[in-house]
């Protein structure tokens, strides 16, 4: 499986602004002092070797949208946040040869940040294209139609060129979609959300966003430990610090990096990807969150297998 | 779990790793102490090598219970690893942290601080 992140932010798009770009430029130019940057190769190697990720790049500001290539001839997409716009443009520009115009979307839940990309997903306007929206909720069609309705959007849902279908998934069984076996699990979140376990060719990917882990997480038989068991990659909502998640933001439906690491260790997962970044966090803050999480993983590990930790960014690609 | 009184302060001294398995006994010991009217409780971390989210939650519940009873909970003597976990989790903003036992006692009670000073 190949995973590409098109949107990694939670709640609301959070683009880098002029002051943010200027601050990066200033840091980079200060770092460049004394470096010989005579040709492009020297500049490239300076960028790659002398600058941190938050200095040379950005985590991006689009909301949740993740593309999974299972090797099948149909698309598999997790959520339709604002990142779906760039994904749609890439597909329309011929960026996915060998795939038919069938888009299987697993929707975590119909909160705005997870559906706002559909009206800007170019394939939705093309006759002959087919979008199948799957989810644990039974009323997804209502939520998606509503965001197209006047006065909020100029194109009514029924005017979309593509055929858009909705399929409610039973969490009690496994489903075969785009060449992969799909399991799902209800999560603690306002209006419920669903996490997905996508298994193909012996590899498993967990997509678990907008999920709060409360006191029950301390129980020996916590169902999420089994759901995450042995996963090759766990994409996890680590929006808040533990202190926030347990105090002022209790019941806001999100989780923390500490709980992410602990659940992954208990489940024997191999790689954790921090996701659904706080729109209030700048690139430096997300980079610090990642380095803190790496530190906590080492402190917490004890007899568990080492867990690799990465932070999602718009454009990140991972193989598993 | 080692527990002693210094004047009007109760000092609790857990040891080892505070994780899923060892949080319940700590919490069972800590909560009744913090629920007493005007409770003054120190959790001395000198012997603690690690604390998980479950242990931090127990401390938070203890601090909340103490506040509700017009009392106070203070932790002290975090080793560098545990101090790092408090910083990463932002729990230093939830639970009052003091450097050492003398400072923790002084924060809670002048009589306990004096008793500790005079051995
Ligand atoms: Zn969200
Ligand atoms: Zn949500």
Short mmCIF file of C-alpha atoms and ligand atoms in Angstrom, two decimals:
data_model
loop_
_atom_site.label_atom_id
_atom_site.label_comp_id
_atom_site.label_asym_id
_atom_site.label_seq_id
_atom_site.Cartn_x
_atom_site.Cartn_y
_atom_site.Cartn_z
CA UNK A 1 0.00 0.00 0.00
CA UNK A 2 1.11 3.51 -0.73
CA UNK A 3 -0.29 6.41 1.30
CA UNK A 4 -0.28 10.07 0.27
CA UNK A 5 -1.47 12.85 2.57
CA UNK A 6 -3.33 15.71 0.86
CA UNK A 7 -4.70 17.35 4.00
CA UNK A 8 -3.49 16.85 7.58
CA UNK A 9 -4.99 19.75 9.53
CA UNK A 10 -7.94 19.51 11.92
CA UNK A 11 -11.00 21.71 12.25
CA UNK A 12 -10.22 24.41 9.69
CA UNK A 13 -7.72 25.04 6.89
CA UNK A 14 -4.71 26.92 8.25
CA UNK A 15 -2.54 28.29 5.44
CA UNK A 16 0.87 29.80 6.03
CA UNK A 17 0.66 33.61 5.81
CA UNK A 18 3.04 36.32 4.59
CA UNK A 19 4.57 36.85 8.01
CA UNK A 20 5.12 33.11 8.35
CA UNK A 21 6.94 32.90 5.02
CA UNK A 22 9.04 35.95 5.87
CA UNK A 23 10.05 34.42 9.22
CA UNK A 24 11.17 31.25 7.42
CA UNK A 25 13.16 33.27 4.87
CA UNK A 26 14.89 35.18 7.62
CA UNK A 27 15.87 31.98 9.43
CA UNK A 28 17.09 30.34 6.24
CA UNK A 29 19.17 33.34 5.14
CA UNK A 30 20.74 33.58 8.59
CA UNK A 31 21.61 29.87 8.42
CA UNK A 32 23.05 30.29 4.92
CA UNK A 33 25.73 32.68 6.18
CA UNK A 34 29.12 31.18 5.57
CA UNK A 35 27.81 28.40 3.32
CA UNK A 36 29.17 28.28 -0.23
CA UNK A 37 26.03 28.16 -2.38
CA UNK A 38 27.68 28.48 -5.78
CA UNK A 39 25.39 26.16 -7.72
CA UNK A 40 21.97 24.51 -7.55
CA UNK A 41 23.39 21.27 -6.18
CA UNK A 42 25.02 23.13 -3.28
CA UNK A 43 21.74 24.93 -2.58
CA UNK A 44 19.78 21.66 -2.64
CA UNK A 45 22.19 20.01 -0.25
CA UNK A 46 22.13 23.04 2.07
CA UNK A 47 18.32 22.88 2.13
CA UNK A 48 18.27 19.16 2.86
CA UNK A 49 21.13 18.96 5.32
CA UNK A 50 21.30 22.26 7.16
CA UNK A 51 17.64 23.14 7.62
CA UNK A 52 14.95 21.58 9.78
CA UNK A 53 11.61 20.62 8.25
CA UNK A 54 9.82 23.65 9.72
CA UNK A 55 12.49 25.92 8.23
CA UNK A 56 12.63 24.53 4.71
CA UNK A 57 8.99 23.44 4.36
CA UNK A 58 5.55 23.59 5.93
CA UNK A 59 3.22 20.95 7.33
CA UNK A 60 0.55 22.55 5.16
CA UNK A 61 -2.88 23.82 6.00
CA UNK A 62 -5.46 21.62 4.25
CA UNK A 63 -7.93 19.60 6.27
CA UNK A 64 -8.14 15.81 6.35
CA UNK A 65 -7.78 13.96 3.07
CA UNK A 66 -5.58 10.88 2.60
CA UNK A 67 -5.15 8.84 -0.58
CA UNK A 68 -4.41 5.13 -0.31
CA UNK A 69 -3.16 3.22 -3.34
CA UNK A 70 -3.99 -0.43 -2.82
CA UNK A 71 -2.75 -1.39 -6.28
CA UNK A 72 -6.35 -1.90 -7.43
CA UNK A 73 -7.70 -0.01 -10.44
CA UNK A 74 -10.04 2.10 -8.29
CA UNK A 75 -9.20 5.04 -6.02
CA UNK A 76 -9.41 4.80 -2.23
CA UNK A 77 -9.65 8.09 -0.32
CA UNK A 78 -9.97 8.72 3.42
CA UNK A 79 -12.11 11.80 4.12
CA UNK A 80 -12.83 14.73 1.83
CA UNK A 81 -11.39 17.70 3.68
CA UNK A 82 -9.99 20.69 1.80
CA UNK A 83 -7.02 18.53 0.69
CA UNK A 84 -9.41 16.80 -1.74
CA UNK A 85 -9.19 19.83 -4.06
CA UNK A 86 -5.50 19.23 -4.86
CA UNK A 87 -6.06 15.47 -5.11
CA UNK A 88 -8.87 16.02 -7.64
CA UNK A 89 -6.68 18.36 -9.66
CA UNK A 90 -3.84 15.84 -9.67
CA UNK A 91 -6.17 13.11 -10.92
CA UNK A 92 -7.67 15.37 -13.62
CA UNK A 93 -4.15 16.28 -14.77
CA UNK A 94 -3.50 12.58 -15.45
CA UNK A 95 -1.52 11.99 -12.29
CA UNK A 96 -3.05 8.56 -11.63
CA UNK A 97 -2.71 6.52 -14.82
CA UNK A 98 -4.17 3.02 -14.63
CA UNK A 99 -7.00 3.99 -12.31
CA UNK A 100 -10.61 3.99 -13.41
CA UNK A 101 -12.83 6.97 -12.59
CA UNK A 102 -14.23 5.25 -9.49
CA UNK A 103 -13.52 7.02 -6.21
CA UNK A 104 -14.15 5.02 -3.03
CA UNK A 105 -14.26 7.41 -0.08
CA UNK A 106 -14.20 6.20 3.53
CA UNK A 107 -15.66 9.02 5.60
CA UNK A 108 -14.74 9.23 9.29
CA UNK A 109 -17.70 11.51 10.00
CA UNK A 110 -19.53 14.43 8.40
CA UNK A 111 -17.92 17.29 10.35
CA UNK A 112 -17.10 20.17 8.07
CA UNK A 113 -13.34 19.72 8.02
CA UNK A 114 -13.83 16.17 6.67
CA UNK A 115 -16.31 16.94 3.86
CA UNK A 116 -15.57 20.53 2.75
CA UNK A 117 -13.43 19.35 -0.19
CA UNK A 118 -16.23 17.59 -2.10
CA UNK A 119 -17.57 20.76 -3.78
CA UNK A 120 -14.01 21.45 -5.01
CA UNK A 121 -13.13 17.87 -6.01
CA UNK A 122 -13.02 18.25 -9.80
CA UNK A 123 -14.03 14.64 -10.66
CA UNK A 124 -17.39 15.33 -8.96
CA UNK A 125 -18.28 17.55 -11.93
CA UNK A 126 -17.41 15.04 -14.66
CA UNK A 127 -20.18 12.87 -16.15
CA UNK A 128 -19.18 9.21 -16.16
CA UNK A 129 -17.16 9.49 -12.97
CA UNK A 130 -18.45 7.60 -9.96
CA UNK A 131 -17.97 8.58 -6.31
CA UNK A 132 -18.92 6.01 -3.67
CA UNK A 133 -19.03 7.43 -0.16
CA UNK A 134 -18.78 4.81 2.58
CA UNK A 135 -19.19 5.32 6.30
CA UNK A 136 -20.49 3.99 9.56
CA UNK A 137 -23.12 6.76 9.70
CA UNK A 138 -26.45 6.13 8.02
CA UNK A 139 -27.20 9.79 7.20
CA UNK A 140 -24.10 10.90 5.30
CA UNK A 141 -26.10 11.78 2.18
CA UNK A 142 -28.08 14.39 4.08
CA UNK A 143 -24.89 16.02 5.43
CA UNK A 144 -23.19 16.16 2.03
CA UNK A 145 -26.27 17.41 0.18
CA UNK A 146 -26.70 20.15 2.75
CA UNK A 147 -23.27 21.70 2.12
CA UNK A 148 -24.21 22.15 -1.56
CA UNK A 149 -27.54 23.79 -0.80
CA UNK A 150 -28.23 27.51 -1.37
CA UNK A 151 -27.26 29.94 -0.01
CA UNK A 152 -24.04 28.16 1.03
CA UNK A 153 -22.88 26.98 -2.39
CA UNK A 154 -23.81 27.83 -5.99
CA UNK A 155 -23.91 24.28 -7.39
CA UNK A 156 -26.69 22.05 -6.06
CA UNK A 157 -25.77 18.47 -5.24
CA UNK A 158 -28.06 17.15 -8.00
CA UNK A 159 -26.18 19.25 -10.56
CA UNK A 160 -22.93 17.34 -9.97
CA UNK A 161 -21.91 15.52 -13.15
CA UNK A 162 -20.56 12.44 -11.40
CA UNK A 163 -22.74 9.71 -9.98
CA UNK A 164 -22.47 10.00 -6.19
CA UNK A 165 -23.60 7.02 -4.12
CA UNK A 166 -23.74 6.48 -0.39
CA UNK A 167 -23.12 3.15 1.30
CA UNK A 168 -23.56 2.61 5.06
CA UNK A 169 -21.01 0.11 6.38
CA UNK A 170 -21.86 -2.35 9.15
CA UNK A 171 -19.09 -2.10 11.79
CA UNK A 172 -19.78 -5.70 12.80
CA UNK A 173 -18.27 -7.12 9.61
CA UNK A 174 -15.42 -6.69 7.16
CA UNK A 175 -15.93 -5.11 3.75
CA UNK A 176 -14.05 -5.48 0.48
CA UNK A 177 -13.41 -2.09 -1.14
CA UNK A 178 -10.84 -1.13 -3.79
CA UNK A 179 -8.98 -4.40 -3.38
CA UNK A 180 -8.60 -4.07 0.40
CA UNK A 181 -10.36 -5.51 3.44
CA UNK A 182 -11.95 -2.72 5.43
CA UNK A 183 -12.94 -2.91 9.10
CA UNK A 184 -14.40 -0.01 11.01
CA UNK A 185 -14.96 0.97 14.61
CA UNK A 186 -17.14 3.61 16.23
CA UNK A 187 -15.14 6.29 18.05
CA UNK A 188 -15.90 8.73 20.84
CA UNK A 189 -16.61 12.07 19.11
CA UNK A 190 -19.51 14.51 18.87
CA UNK A 191 -22.07 12.78 16.62
CA UNK A 192 -19.74 9.72 16.50
CA UNK A 193 -16.86 9.12 14.14
CA UNK A 194 -15.48 5.89 12.66
CA UNK A 195 -11.92 4.63 12.53
CA UNK A 196 -10.88 2.34 9.68
CA UNK A 197 -8.55 -0.62 9.45
CA UNK A 198 -7.45 -1.17 5.86
CA UNK A 199 -5.70 -4.46 5.17
CA UNK A 200 -4.19 -5.51 1.90
CA UNK A 201 -1.44 -7.96 1.05
CA UNK A 202 -0.70 -8.64 4.72
CA UNK A 203 -0.22 -4.95 5.57
CA UNK A 204 -2.55 -2.92 7.77
CA UNK A 205 -3.23 0.79 7.92
CA UNK A 206 -5.29 2.38 10.69
CA UNK A 207 -7.02 5.69 10.05
CA UNK A 208 -8.27 6.91 13.42
CA UNK A 209 -9.03 10.61 13.50
CA UNK A 210 -11.42 12.69 15.58
CA UNK A 211 -11.38 10.13 18.35
CA UNK A 212 -11.23 10.83 22.07
CA UNK A 213 -9.83 8.19 24.41
CA UNK A 214 -11.31 8.56 27.86
CA UNK A 215 -10.83 6.74 31.15
CA UNK A 216 -11.83 3.40 29.56
CA UNK A 217 -8.52 3.48 27.67
CA UNK A 218 -6.87 2.36 30.91
CA UNK A 219 -8.86 -0.89 30.95
CA UNK A 220 -6.98 -4.09 30.16
CA UNK A 221 -9.40 -4.98 27.38
CA UNK A 222 -9.67 -1.65 25.59
CA UNK A 223 -11.18 -2.40 22.15
CA UNK A 224 -8.91 0.07 20.34
CA UNK A 225 -5.85 -1.95 21.34
CA UNK A 226 -7.25 -4.90 19.39
CA UNK A 227 -8.33 -2.65 16.54
CA UNK A 228 -4.76 -1.27 16.23
CA UNK A 229 -3.13 -4.70 16.82
CA UNK A 230 0.05 -5.19 14.79
CA UNK A 231 -0.74 -2.33 12.41
CA UNK A 232 2.04 -1.20 10.08
CA UNK A 233 0.87 2.41 10.26
CA UNK A 234 -1.52 4.18 12.64
CA UNK A 235 -2.75 7.61 11.53
CA UNK A 236 -3.88 9.13 14.81
CA UNK A 237 -5.60 12.32 15.96
CA UNK A 238 -3.05 13.89 18.32
CA UNK A 239 -4.50 17.38 18.27
CA UNK A 240 -4.11 18.28 21.96
CA UNK A 241 -1.59 17.91 24.74
CA UNK A 242 -2.64 15.36 27.37
CA UNK A 243 -3.29 18.18 29.85
CA UNK A 244 -5.68 19.91 27.43
CA UNK A 245 -7.41 16.63 26.53
CA UNK A 246 -8.05 15.88 30.22
CA UNK A 247 -9.03 19.38 31.34
CA UNK A 248 -10.38 22.33 29.32
CA UNK A 249 -10.81 20.31 26.12
CA UNK A 250 -12.31 17.21 27.72
CA UNK A 251 -15.23 15.95 25.59
CA UNK A 252 -14.07 17.98 22.57
CA UNK A 253 -13.53 14.65 20.84
CA UNK A 254 -9.77 14.59 20.22
CA UNK A 255 -6.73 12.93 21.69
CA UNK A 256 -3.06 13.46 22.50
CA UNK A 257 0.40 12.29 21.49
CA UNK A 258 0.92 10.48 24.82
CA UNK A 259 -2.20 8.36 24.39
CA UNK A 260 -1.22 7.73 20.75
CA UNK A 261 2.15 6.28 21.78
CA UNK A 262 0.69 4.21 24.61
CA UNK A 263 -2.07 2.66 22.48
CA UNK A 264 0.41 1.88 19.68
CA UNK A 265 2.83 0.25 22.13
CA UNK A 266 0.07 -1.84 23.68
CA UNK A 267 -1.10 -2.88 20.21
CA UNK A 268 2.41 -3.65 18.92
CA UNK A 269 1.99 -1.20 16.02
CA UNK A 270 5.09 -0.37 13.97
CA UNK A 271 4.64 3.24 12.94
CA UNK A 272 2.60 6.14 14.32
CA UNK A 273 1.65 9.16 12.20
CA UNK A 274 0.49 12.24 14.12
CA UNK A 275 -2.49 13.73 12.29
CA UNK A 276 -5.33 16.32 12.54
CA UNK A 277 -2.93 19.08 13.57
CA UNK A 278 -4.32 21.96 15.59
CA UNK A 279 -4.93 24.96 13.27
CA UNK A 280 -3.43 27.11 16.04
CA UNK A 281 -0.12 25.24 15.81
CA UNK A 282 2.51 26.76 13.51
CA UNK A 283 5.18 24.66 11.79
CA UNK A 284 7.58 25.06 14.70
CA UNK A 285 4.94 23.86 17.15
CA UNK A 286 4.14 20.75 15.06
CA UNK A 287 7.85 19.96 14.72
CA UNK A 288 8.22 20.31 18.50
CA UNK A 289 5.18 18.04 18.97
CA UNK A 290 6.92 15.42 16.83
CA UNK A 291 10.24 15.62 18.69
CA UNK A 292 8.41 15.49 22.05
CA UNK A 293 6.50 12.43 20.89
CA UNK A 294 9.70 10.71 19.79
CA UNK A 295 11.14 11.40 23.26
CA UNK A 296 8.02 10.10 24.99
CA UNK A 297 8.10 6.93 22.86
CA UNK A 298 11.58 6.13 24.18
CA UNK A 299 10.64 6.92 27.79
CA UNK A 300 7.43 4.91 27.61
CA UNK A 301 8.63 1.87 25.63
CA UNK A 302 9.76 -0.45 28.46
CA UNK A 303 9.40 -3.96 26.99
CA UNK A 304 7.31 -2.89 23.96
CA UNK A 305 8.77 -2.98 20.46
CA UNK A 306 10.18 0.33 19.20
CA UNK A 307 7.61 2.50 17.48
CA UNK A 308 8.58 4.85 14.67
CA UNK A 309 6.87 8.25 14.94
CA UNK A 310 6.27 10.68 12.09
CA UNK A 311 4.12 13.79 11.74
CA UNK A 312 1.82 14.01 8.73
CA UNK A 313 2.21 16.93 6.35
CA UNK A 314 0.41 17.84 3.14
CA UNK A 315 2.44 15.96 0.53
CA UNK A 316 3.88 13.23 2.79
CA UNK A 317 4.04 9.82 1.11
CA UNK A 318 4.54 6.56 3.00
CA UNK A 319 4.88 2.98 1.82
CA UNK A 320 3.76 0.00 3.84
CA UNK B 1 3.04 2.41 49.21
CA UNK B 2 5.22 4.39 51.60
CA UNK B 3 3.19 7.05 53.37
CA UNK B 4 4.20 9.30 56.26
CA UNK B 5 3.08 12.48 58.01
CA UNK B 6 5.22 15.56 58.51
CA UNK B 7 3.25 17.88 60.81
CA UNK B 8 -0.05 18.51 58.97
CA UNK B 9 1.20 17.23 55.59
CA UNK B 10 0.90 13.69 54.23
CA UNK B 11 3.77 12.55 52.01
CA UNK B 12 3.17 9.68 49.60
CA UNK B 13 6.22 8.04 47.99
CA UNK B 14 5.41 5.71 45.08
CA UNK B 15 8.30 3.87 43.42
CA UNK B 16 9.20 2.45 40.01
CA UNK B 17 7.05 2.87 36.93
CA UNK B 18 3.58 4.39 37.29
CA UNK B 19 1.77 2.76 34.38
CA UNK B 20 -1.49 0.97 33.60
CA UNK B 21 -0.78 -1.73 36.20
CA UNK B 22 0.53 0.45 39.03
CA UNK B 23 -1.79 3.45 38.68
CA UNK B 24 -4.82 1.80 40.40
CA UNK B 25 -3.02 1.18 43.74
CA UNK B 26 -1.57 4.72 43.64
CA UNK B 27 -4.99 6.21 42.93
CA UNK B 28 -6.65 4.12 45.66
CA UNK B 29 -4.12 5.45 48.12
CA UNK B 30 -4.05 9.05 46.88
CA UNK B 31 -7.73 9.92 46.45
CA UNK B 32 -8.89 9.29 50.04
CA UNK B 33 -5.98 11.44 51.30
CA UNK B 34 -6.93 14.34 49.03
CA UNK B 35 -10.64 14.18 49.89
CA UNK B 36 -10.07 15.10 53.55
CA UNK B 37 -11.01 18.71 54.42
CA UNK B 38 -8.03 21.06 53.89
CA UNK B 39 -5.90 18.10 52.80
CA UNK B 40 -2.22 18.88 52.32
CA UNK B 41 -0.62 16.14 50.26
CA UNK B 42 2.81 15.75 48.70
CA UNK B 43 3.55 13.02 46.16
CA UNK B 44 7.31 12.52 46.31
CA UNK B 45 8.53 11.25 42.93
CA UNK B 46 12.14 10.60 44.03
CA UNK B 47 11.70 6.85 43.46
CA UNK B 48 9.61 7.10 40.28
CA UNK B 49 11.23 6.38 36.91
CA UNK B 50 8.25 6.84 34.59
CA UNK B 51 4.62 7.97 34.61
CA UNK B 52 2.03 7.20 31.93
CA UNK B 53 -1.13 9.06 30.96
CA UNK B 54 -3.12 6.95 33.43
CA UNK B 55 -0.82 7.97 36.29
CA UNK B 56 -1.05 11.62 35.28
CA UNK B 57 -4.83 11.34 35.26
CA UNK B 58 -4.74 9.97 38.81
CA UNK B 59 -2.64 12.97 39.91
CA UNK B 60 -5.10 15.32 38.22
CA UNK B 61 -8.03 13.67 40.03
CA UNK B 62 -6.08 13.99 43.30
CA UNK B 63 -5.38 17.68 42.68
CA UNK B 64 -9.05 18.29 41.81
CA UNK B 65 -10.28 16.47 44.91
CA UNK B 66 -7.86 18.43 47.08
CA UNK B 67 -9.02 21.75 45.61
CA UNK B 68 -12.65 20.78 46.17
CA UNK B 69 -11.81 20.12 49.83
CA UNK B 70 -9.98 23.47 50.16
CA UNK B 71 -6.73 21.52 50.25
CA UNK B 72 -3.75 21.25 47.95
CA UNK B 73 -1.69 18.58 46.20
CA UNK B 74 1.96 19.14 45.32
CA UNK B 75 4.41 16.82 43.58
CA UNK B 76 8.18 17.03 43.96
CA UNK B 77 11.55 15.45 43.13
CA UNK B 78 10.82 14.60 39.49
CA UNK B 79 13.80 12.86 37.91
CA UNK B 80 14.78 14.22 34.47
CA UNK B 81 12.73 11.62 32.55
CA UNK B 82 9.60 12.23 34.59
CA UNK B 83 10.10 16.02 34.41
CA UNK B 84 10.28 15.62 30.63
CA UNK B 85 6.96 13.73 30.64
CA UNK B 86 5.35 16.49 32.71
CA UNK B 87 6.61 19.06 30.19
CA UNK B 88 5.54 17.04 27.12
CA UNK B 89 2.06 16.39 28.54
CA UNK B 90 1.82 20.00 29.86
CA UNK B 91 0.90 18.48 33.22
CA UNK B 92 3.10 20.99 35.03
CA UNK B 93 0.17 23.33 34.29
CA UNK B 94 -2.33 20.93 35.90
CA UNK B 95 -0.45 19.75 38.99
CA UNK B 96 1.80 21.95 41.14
CA UNK B 97 5.44 20.84 40.87
CA UNK B 98 8.19 21.70 43.37
CA UNK B 99 11.89 20.89 43.03
CA UNK B 100 12.41 19.02 46.29
CA UNK B 101 10.57 17.88 49.39
CA UNK B 102 11.63 20.93 51.42
CA UNK B 103 10.13 23.25 48.80
CA UNK B 104 6.97 21.13 48.55
CA UNK B 105 6.45 21.22 52.32
CA UNK B 106 7.21 24.95 52.46
CA UNK B 107 4.57 25.54 49.77
CA UNK B 108 1.93 23.77 51.88
CA UNK B 109 2.66 24.39 55.54
CA UNK B 110 5.19 26.38 57.56
CA UNK B 111 4.94 23.93 60.44
CA UNK B 112 5.67 20.97 58.18
CA UNK B 113 8.60 22.87 56.64
CA UNK B 114 9.96 23.62 60.11
CA UNK B 115 9.47 20.03 61.30
CA UNK B 116 11.32 18.76 58.22
CA UNK B 117 14.18 21.25 58.72
CA UNK B 118 14.66 20.15 62.29
CA UNK B 119 14.63 16.48 61.32
ZN1 LIG C 1 -11.85 16.92 12.38
ZN1 LIG C 2 -14.91 16.07 14.09
#
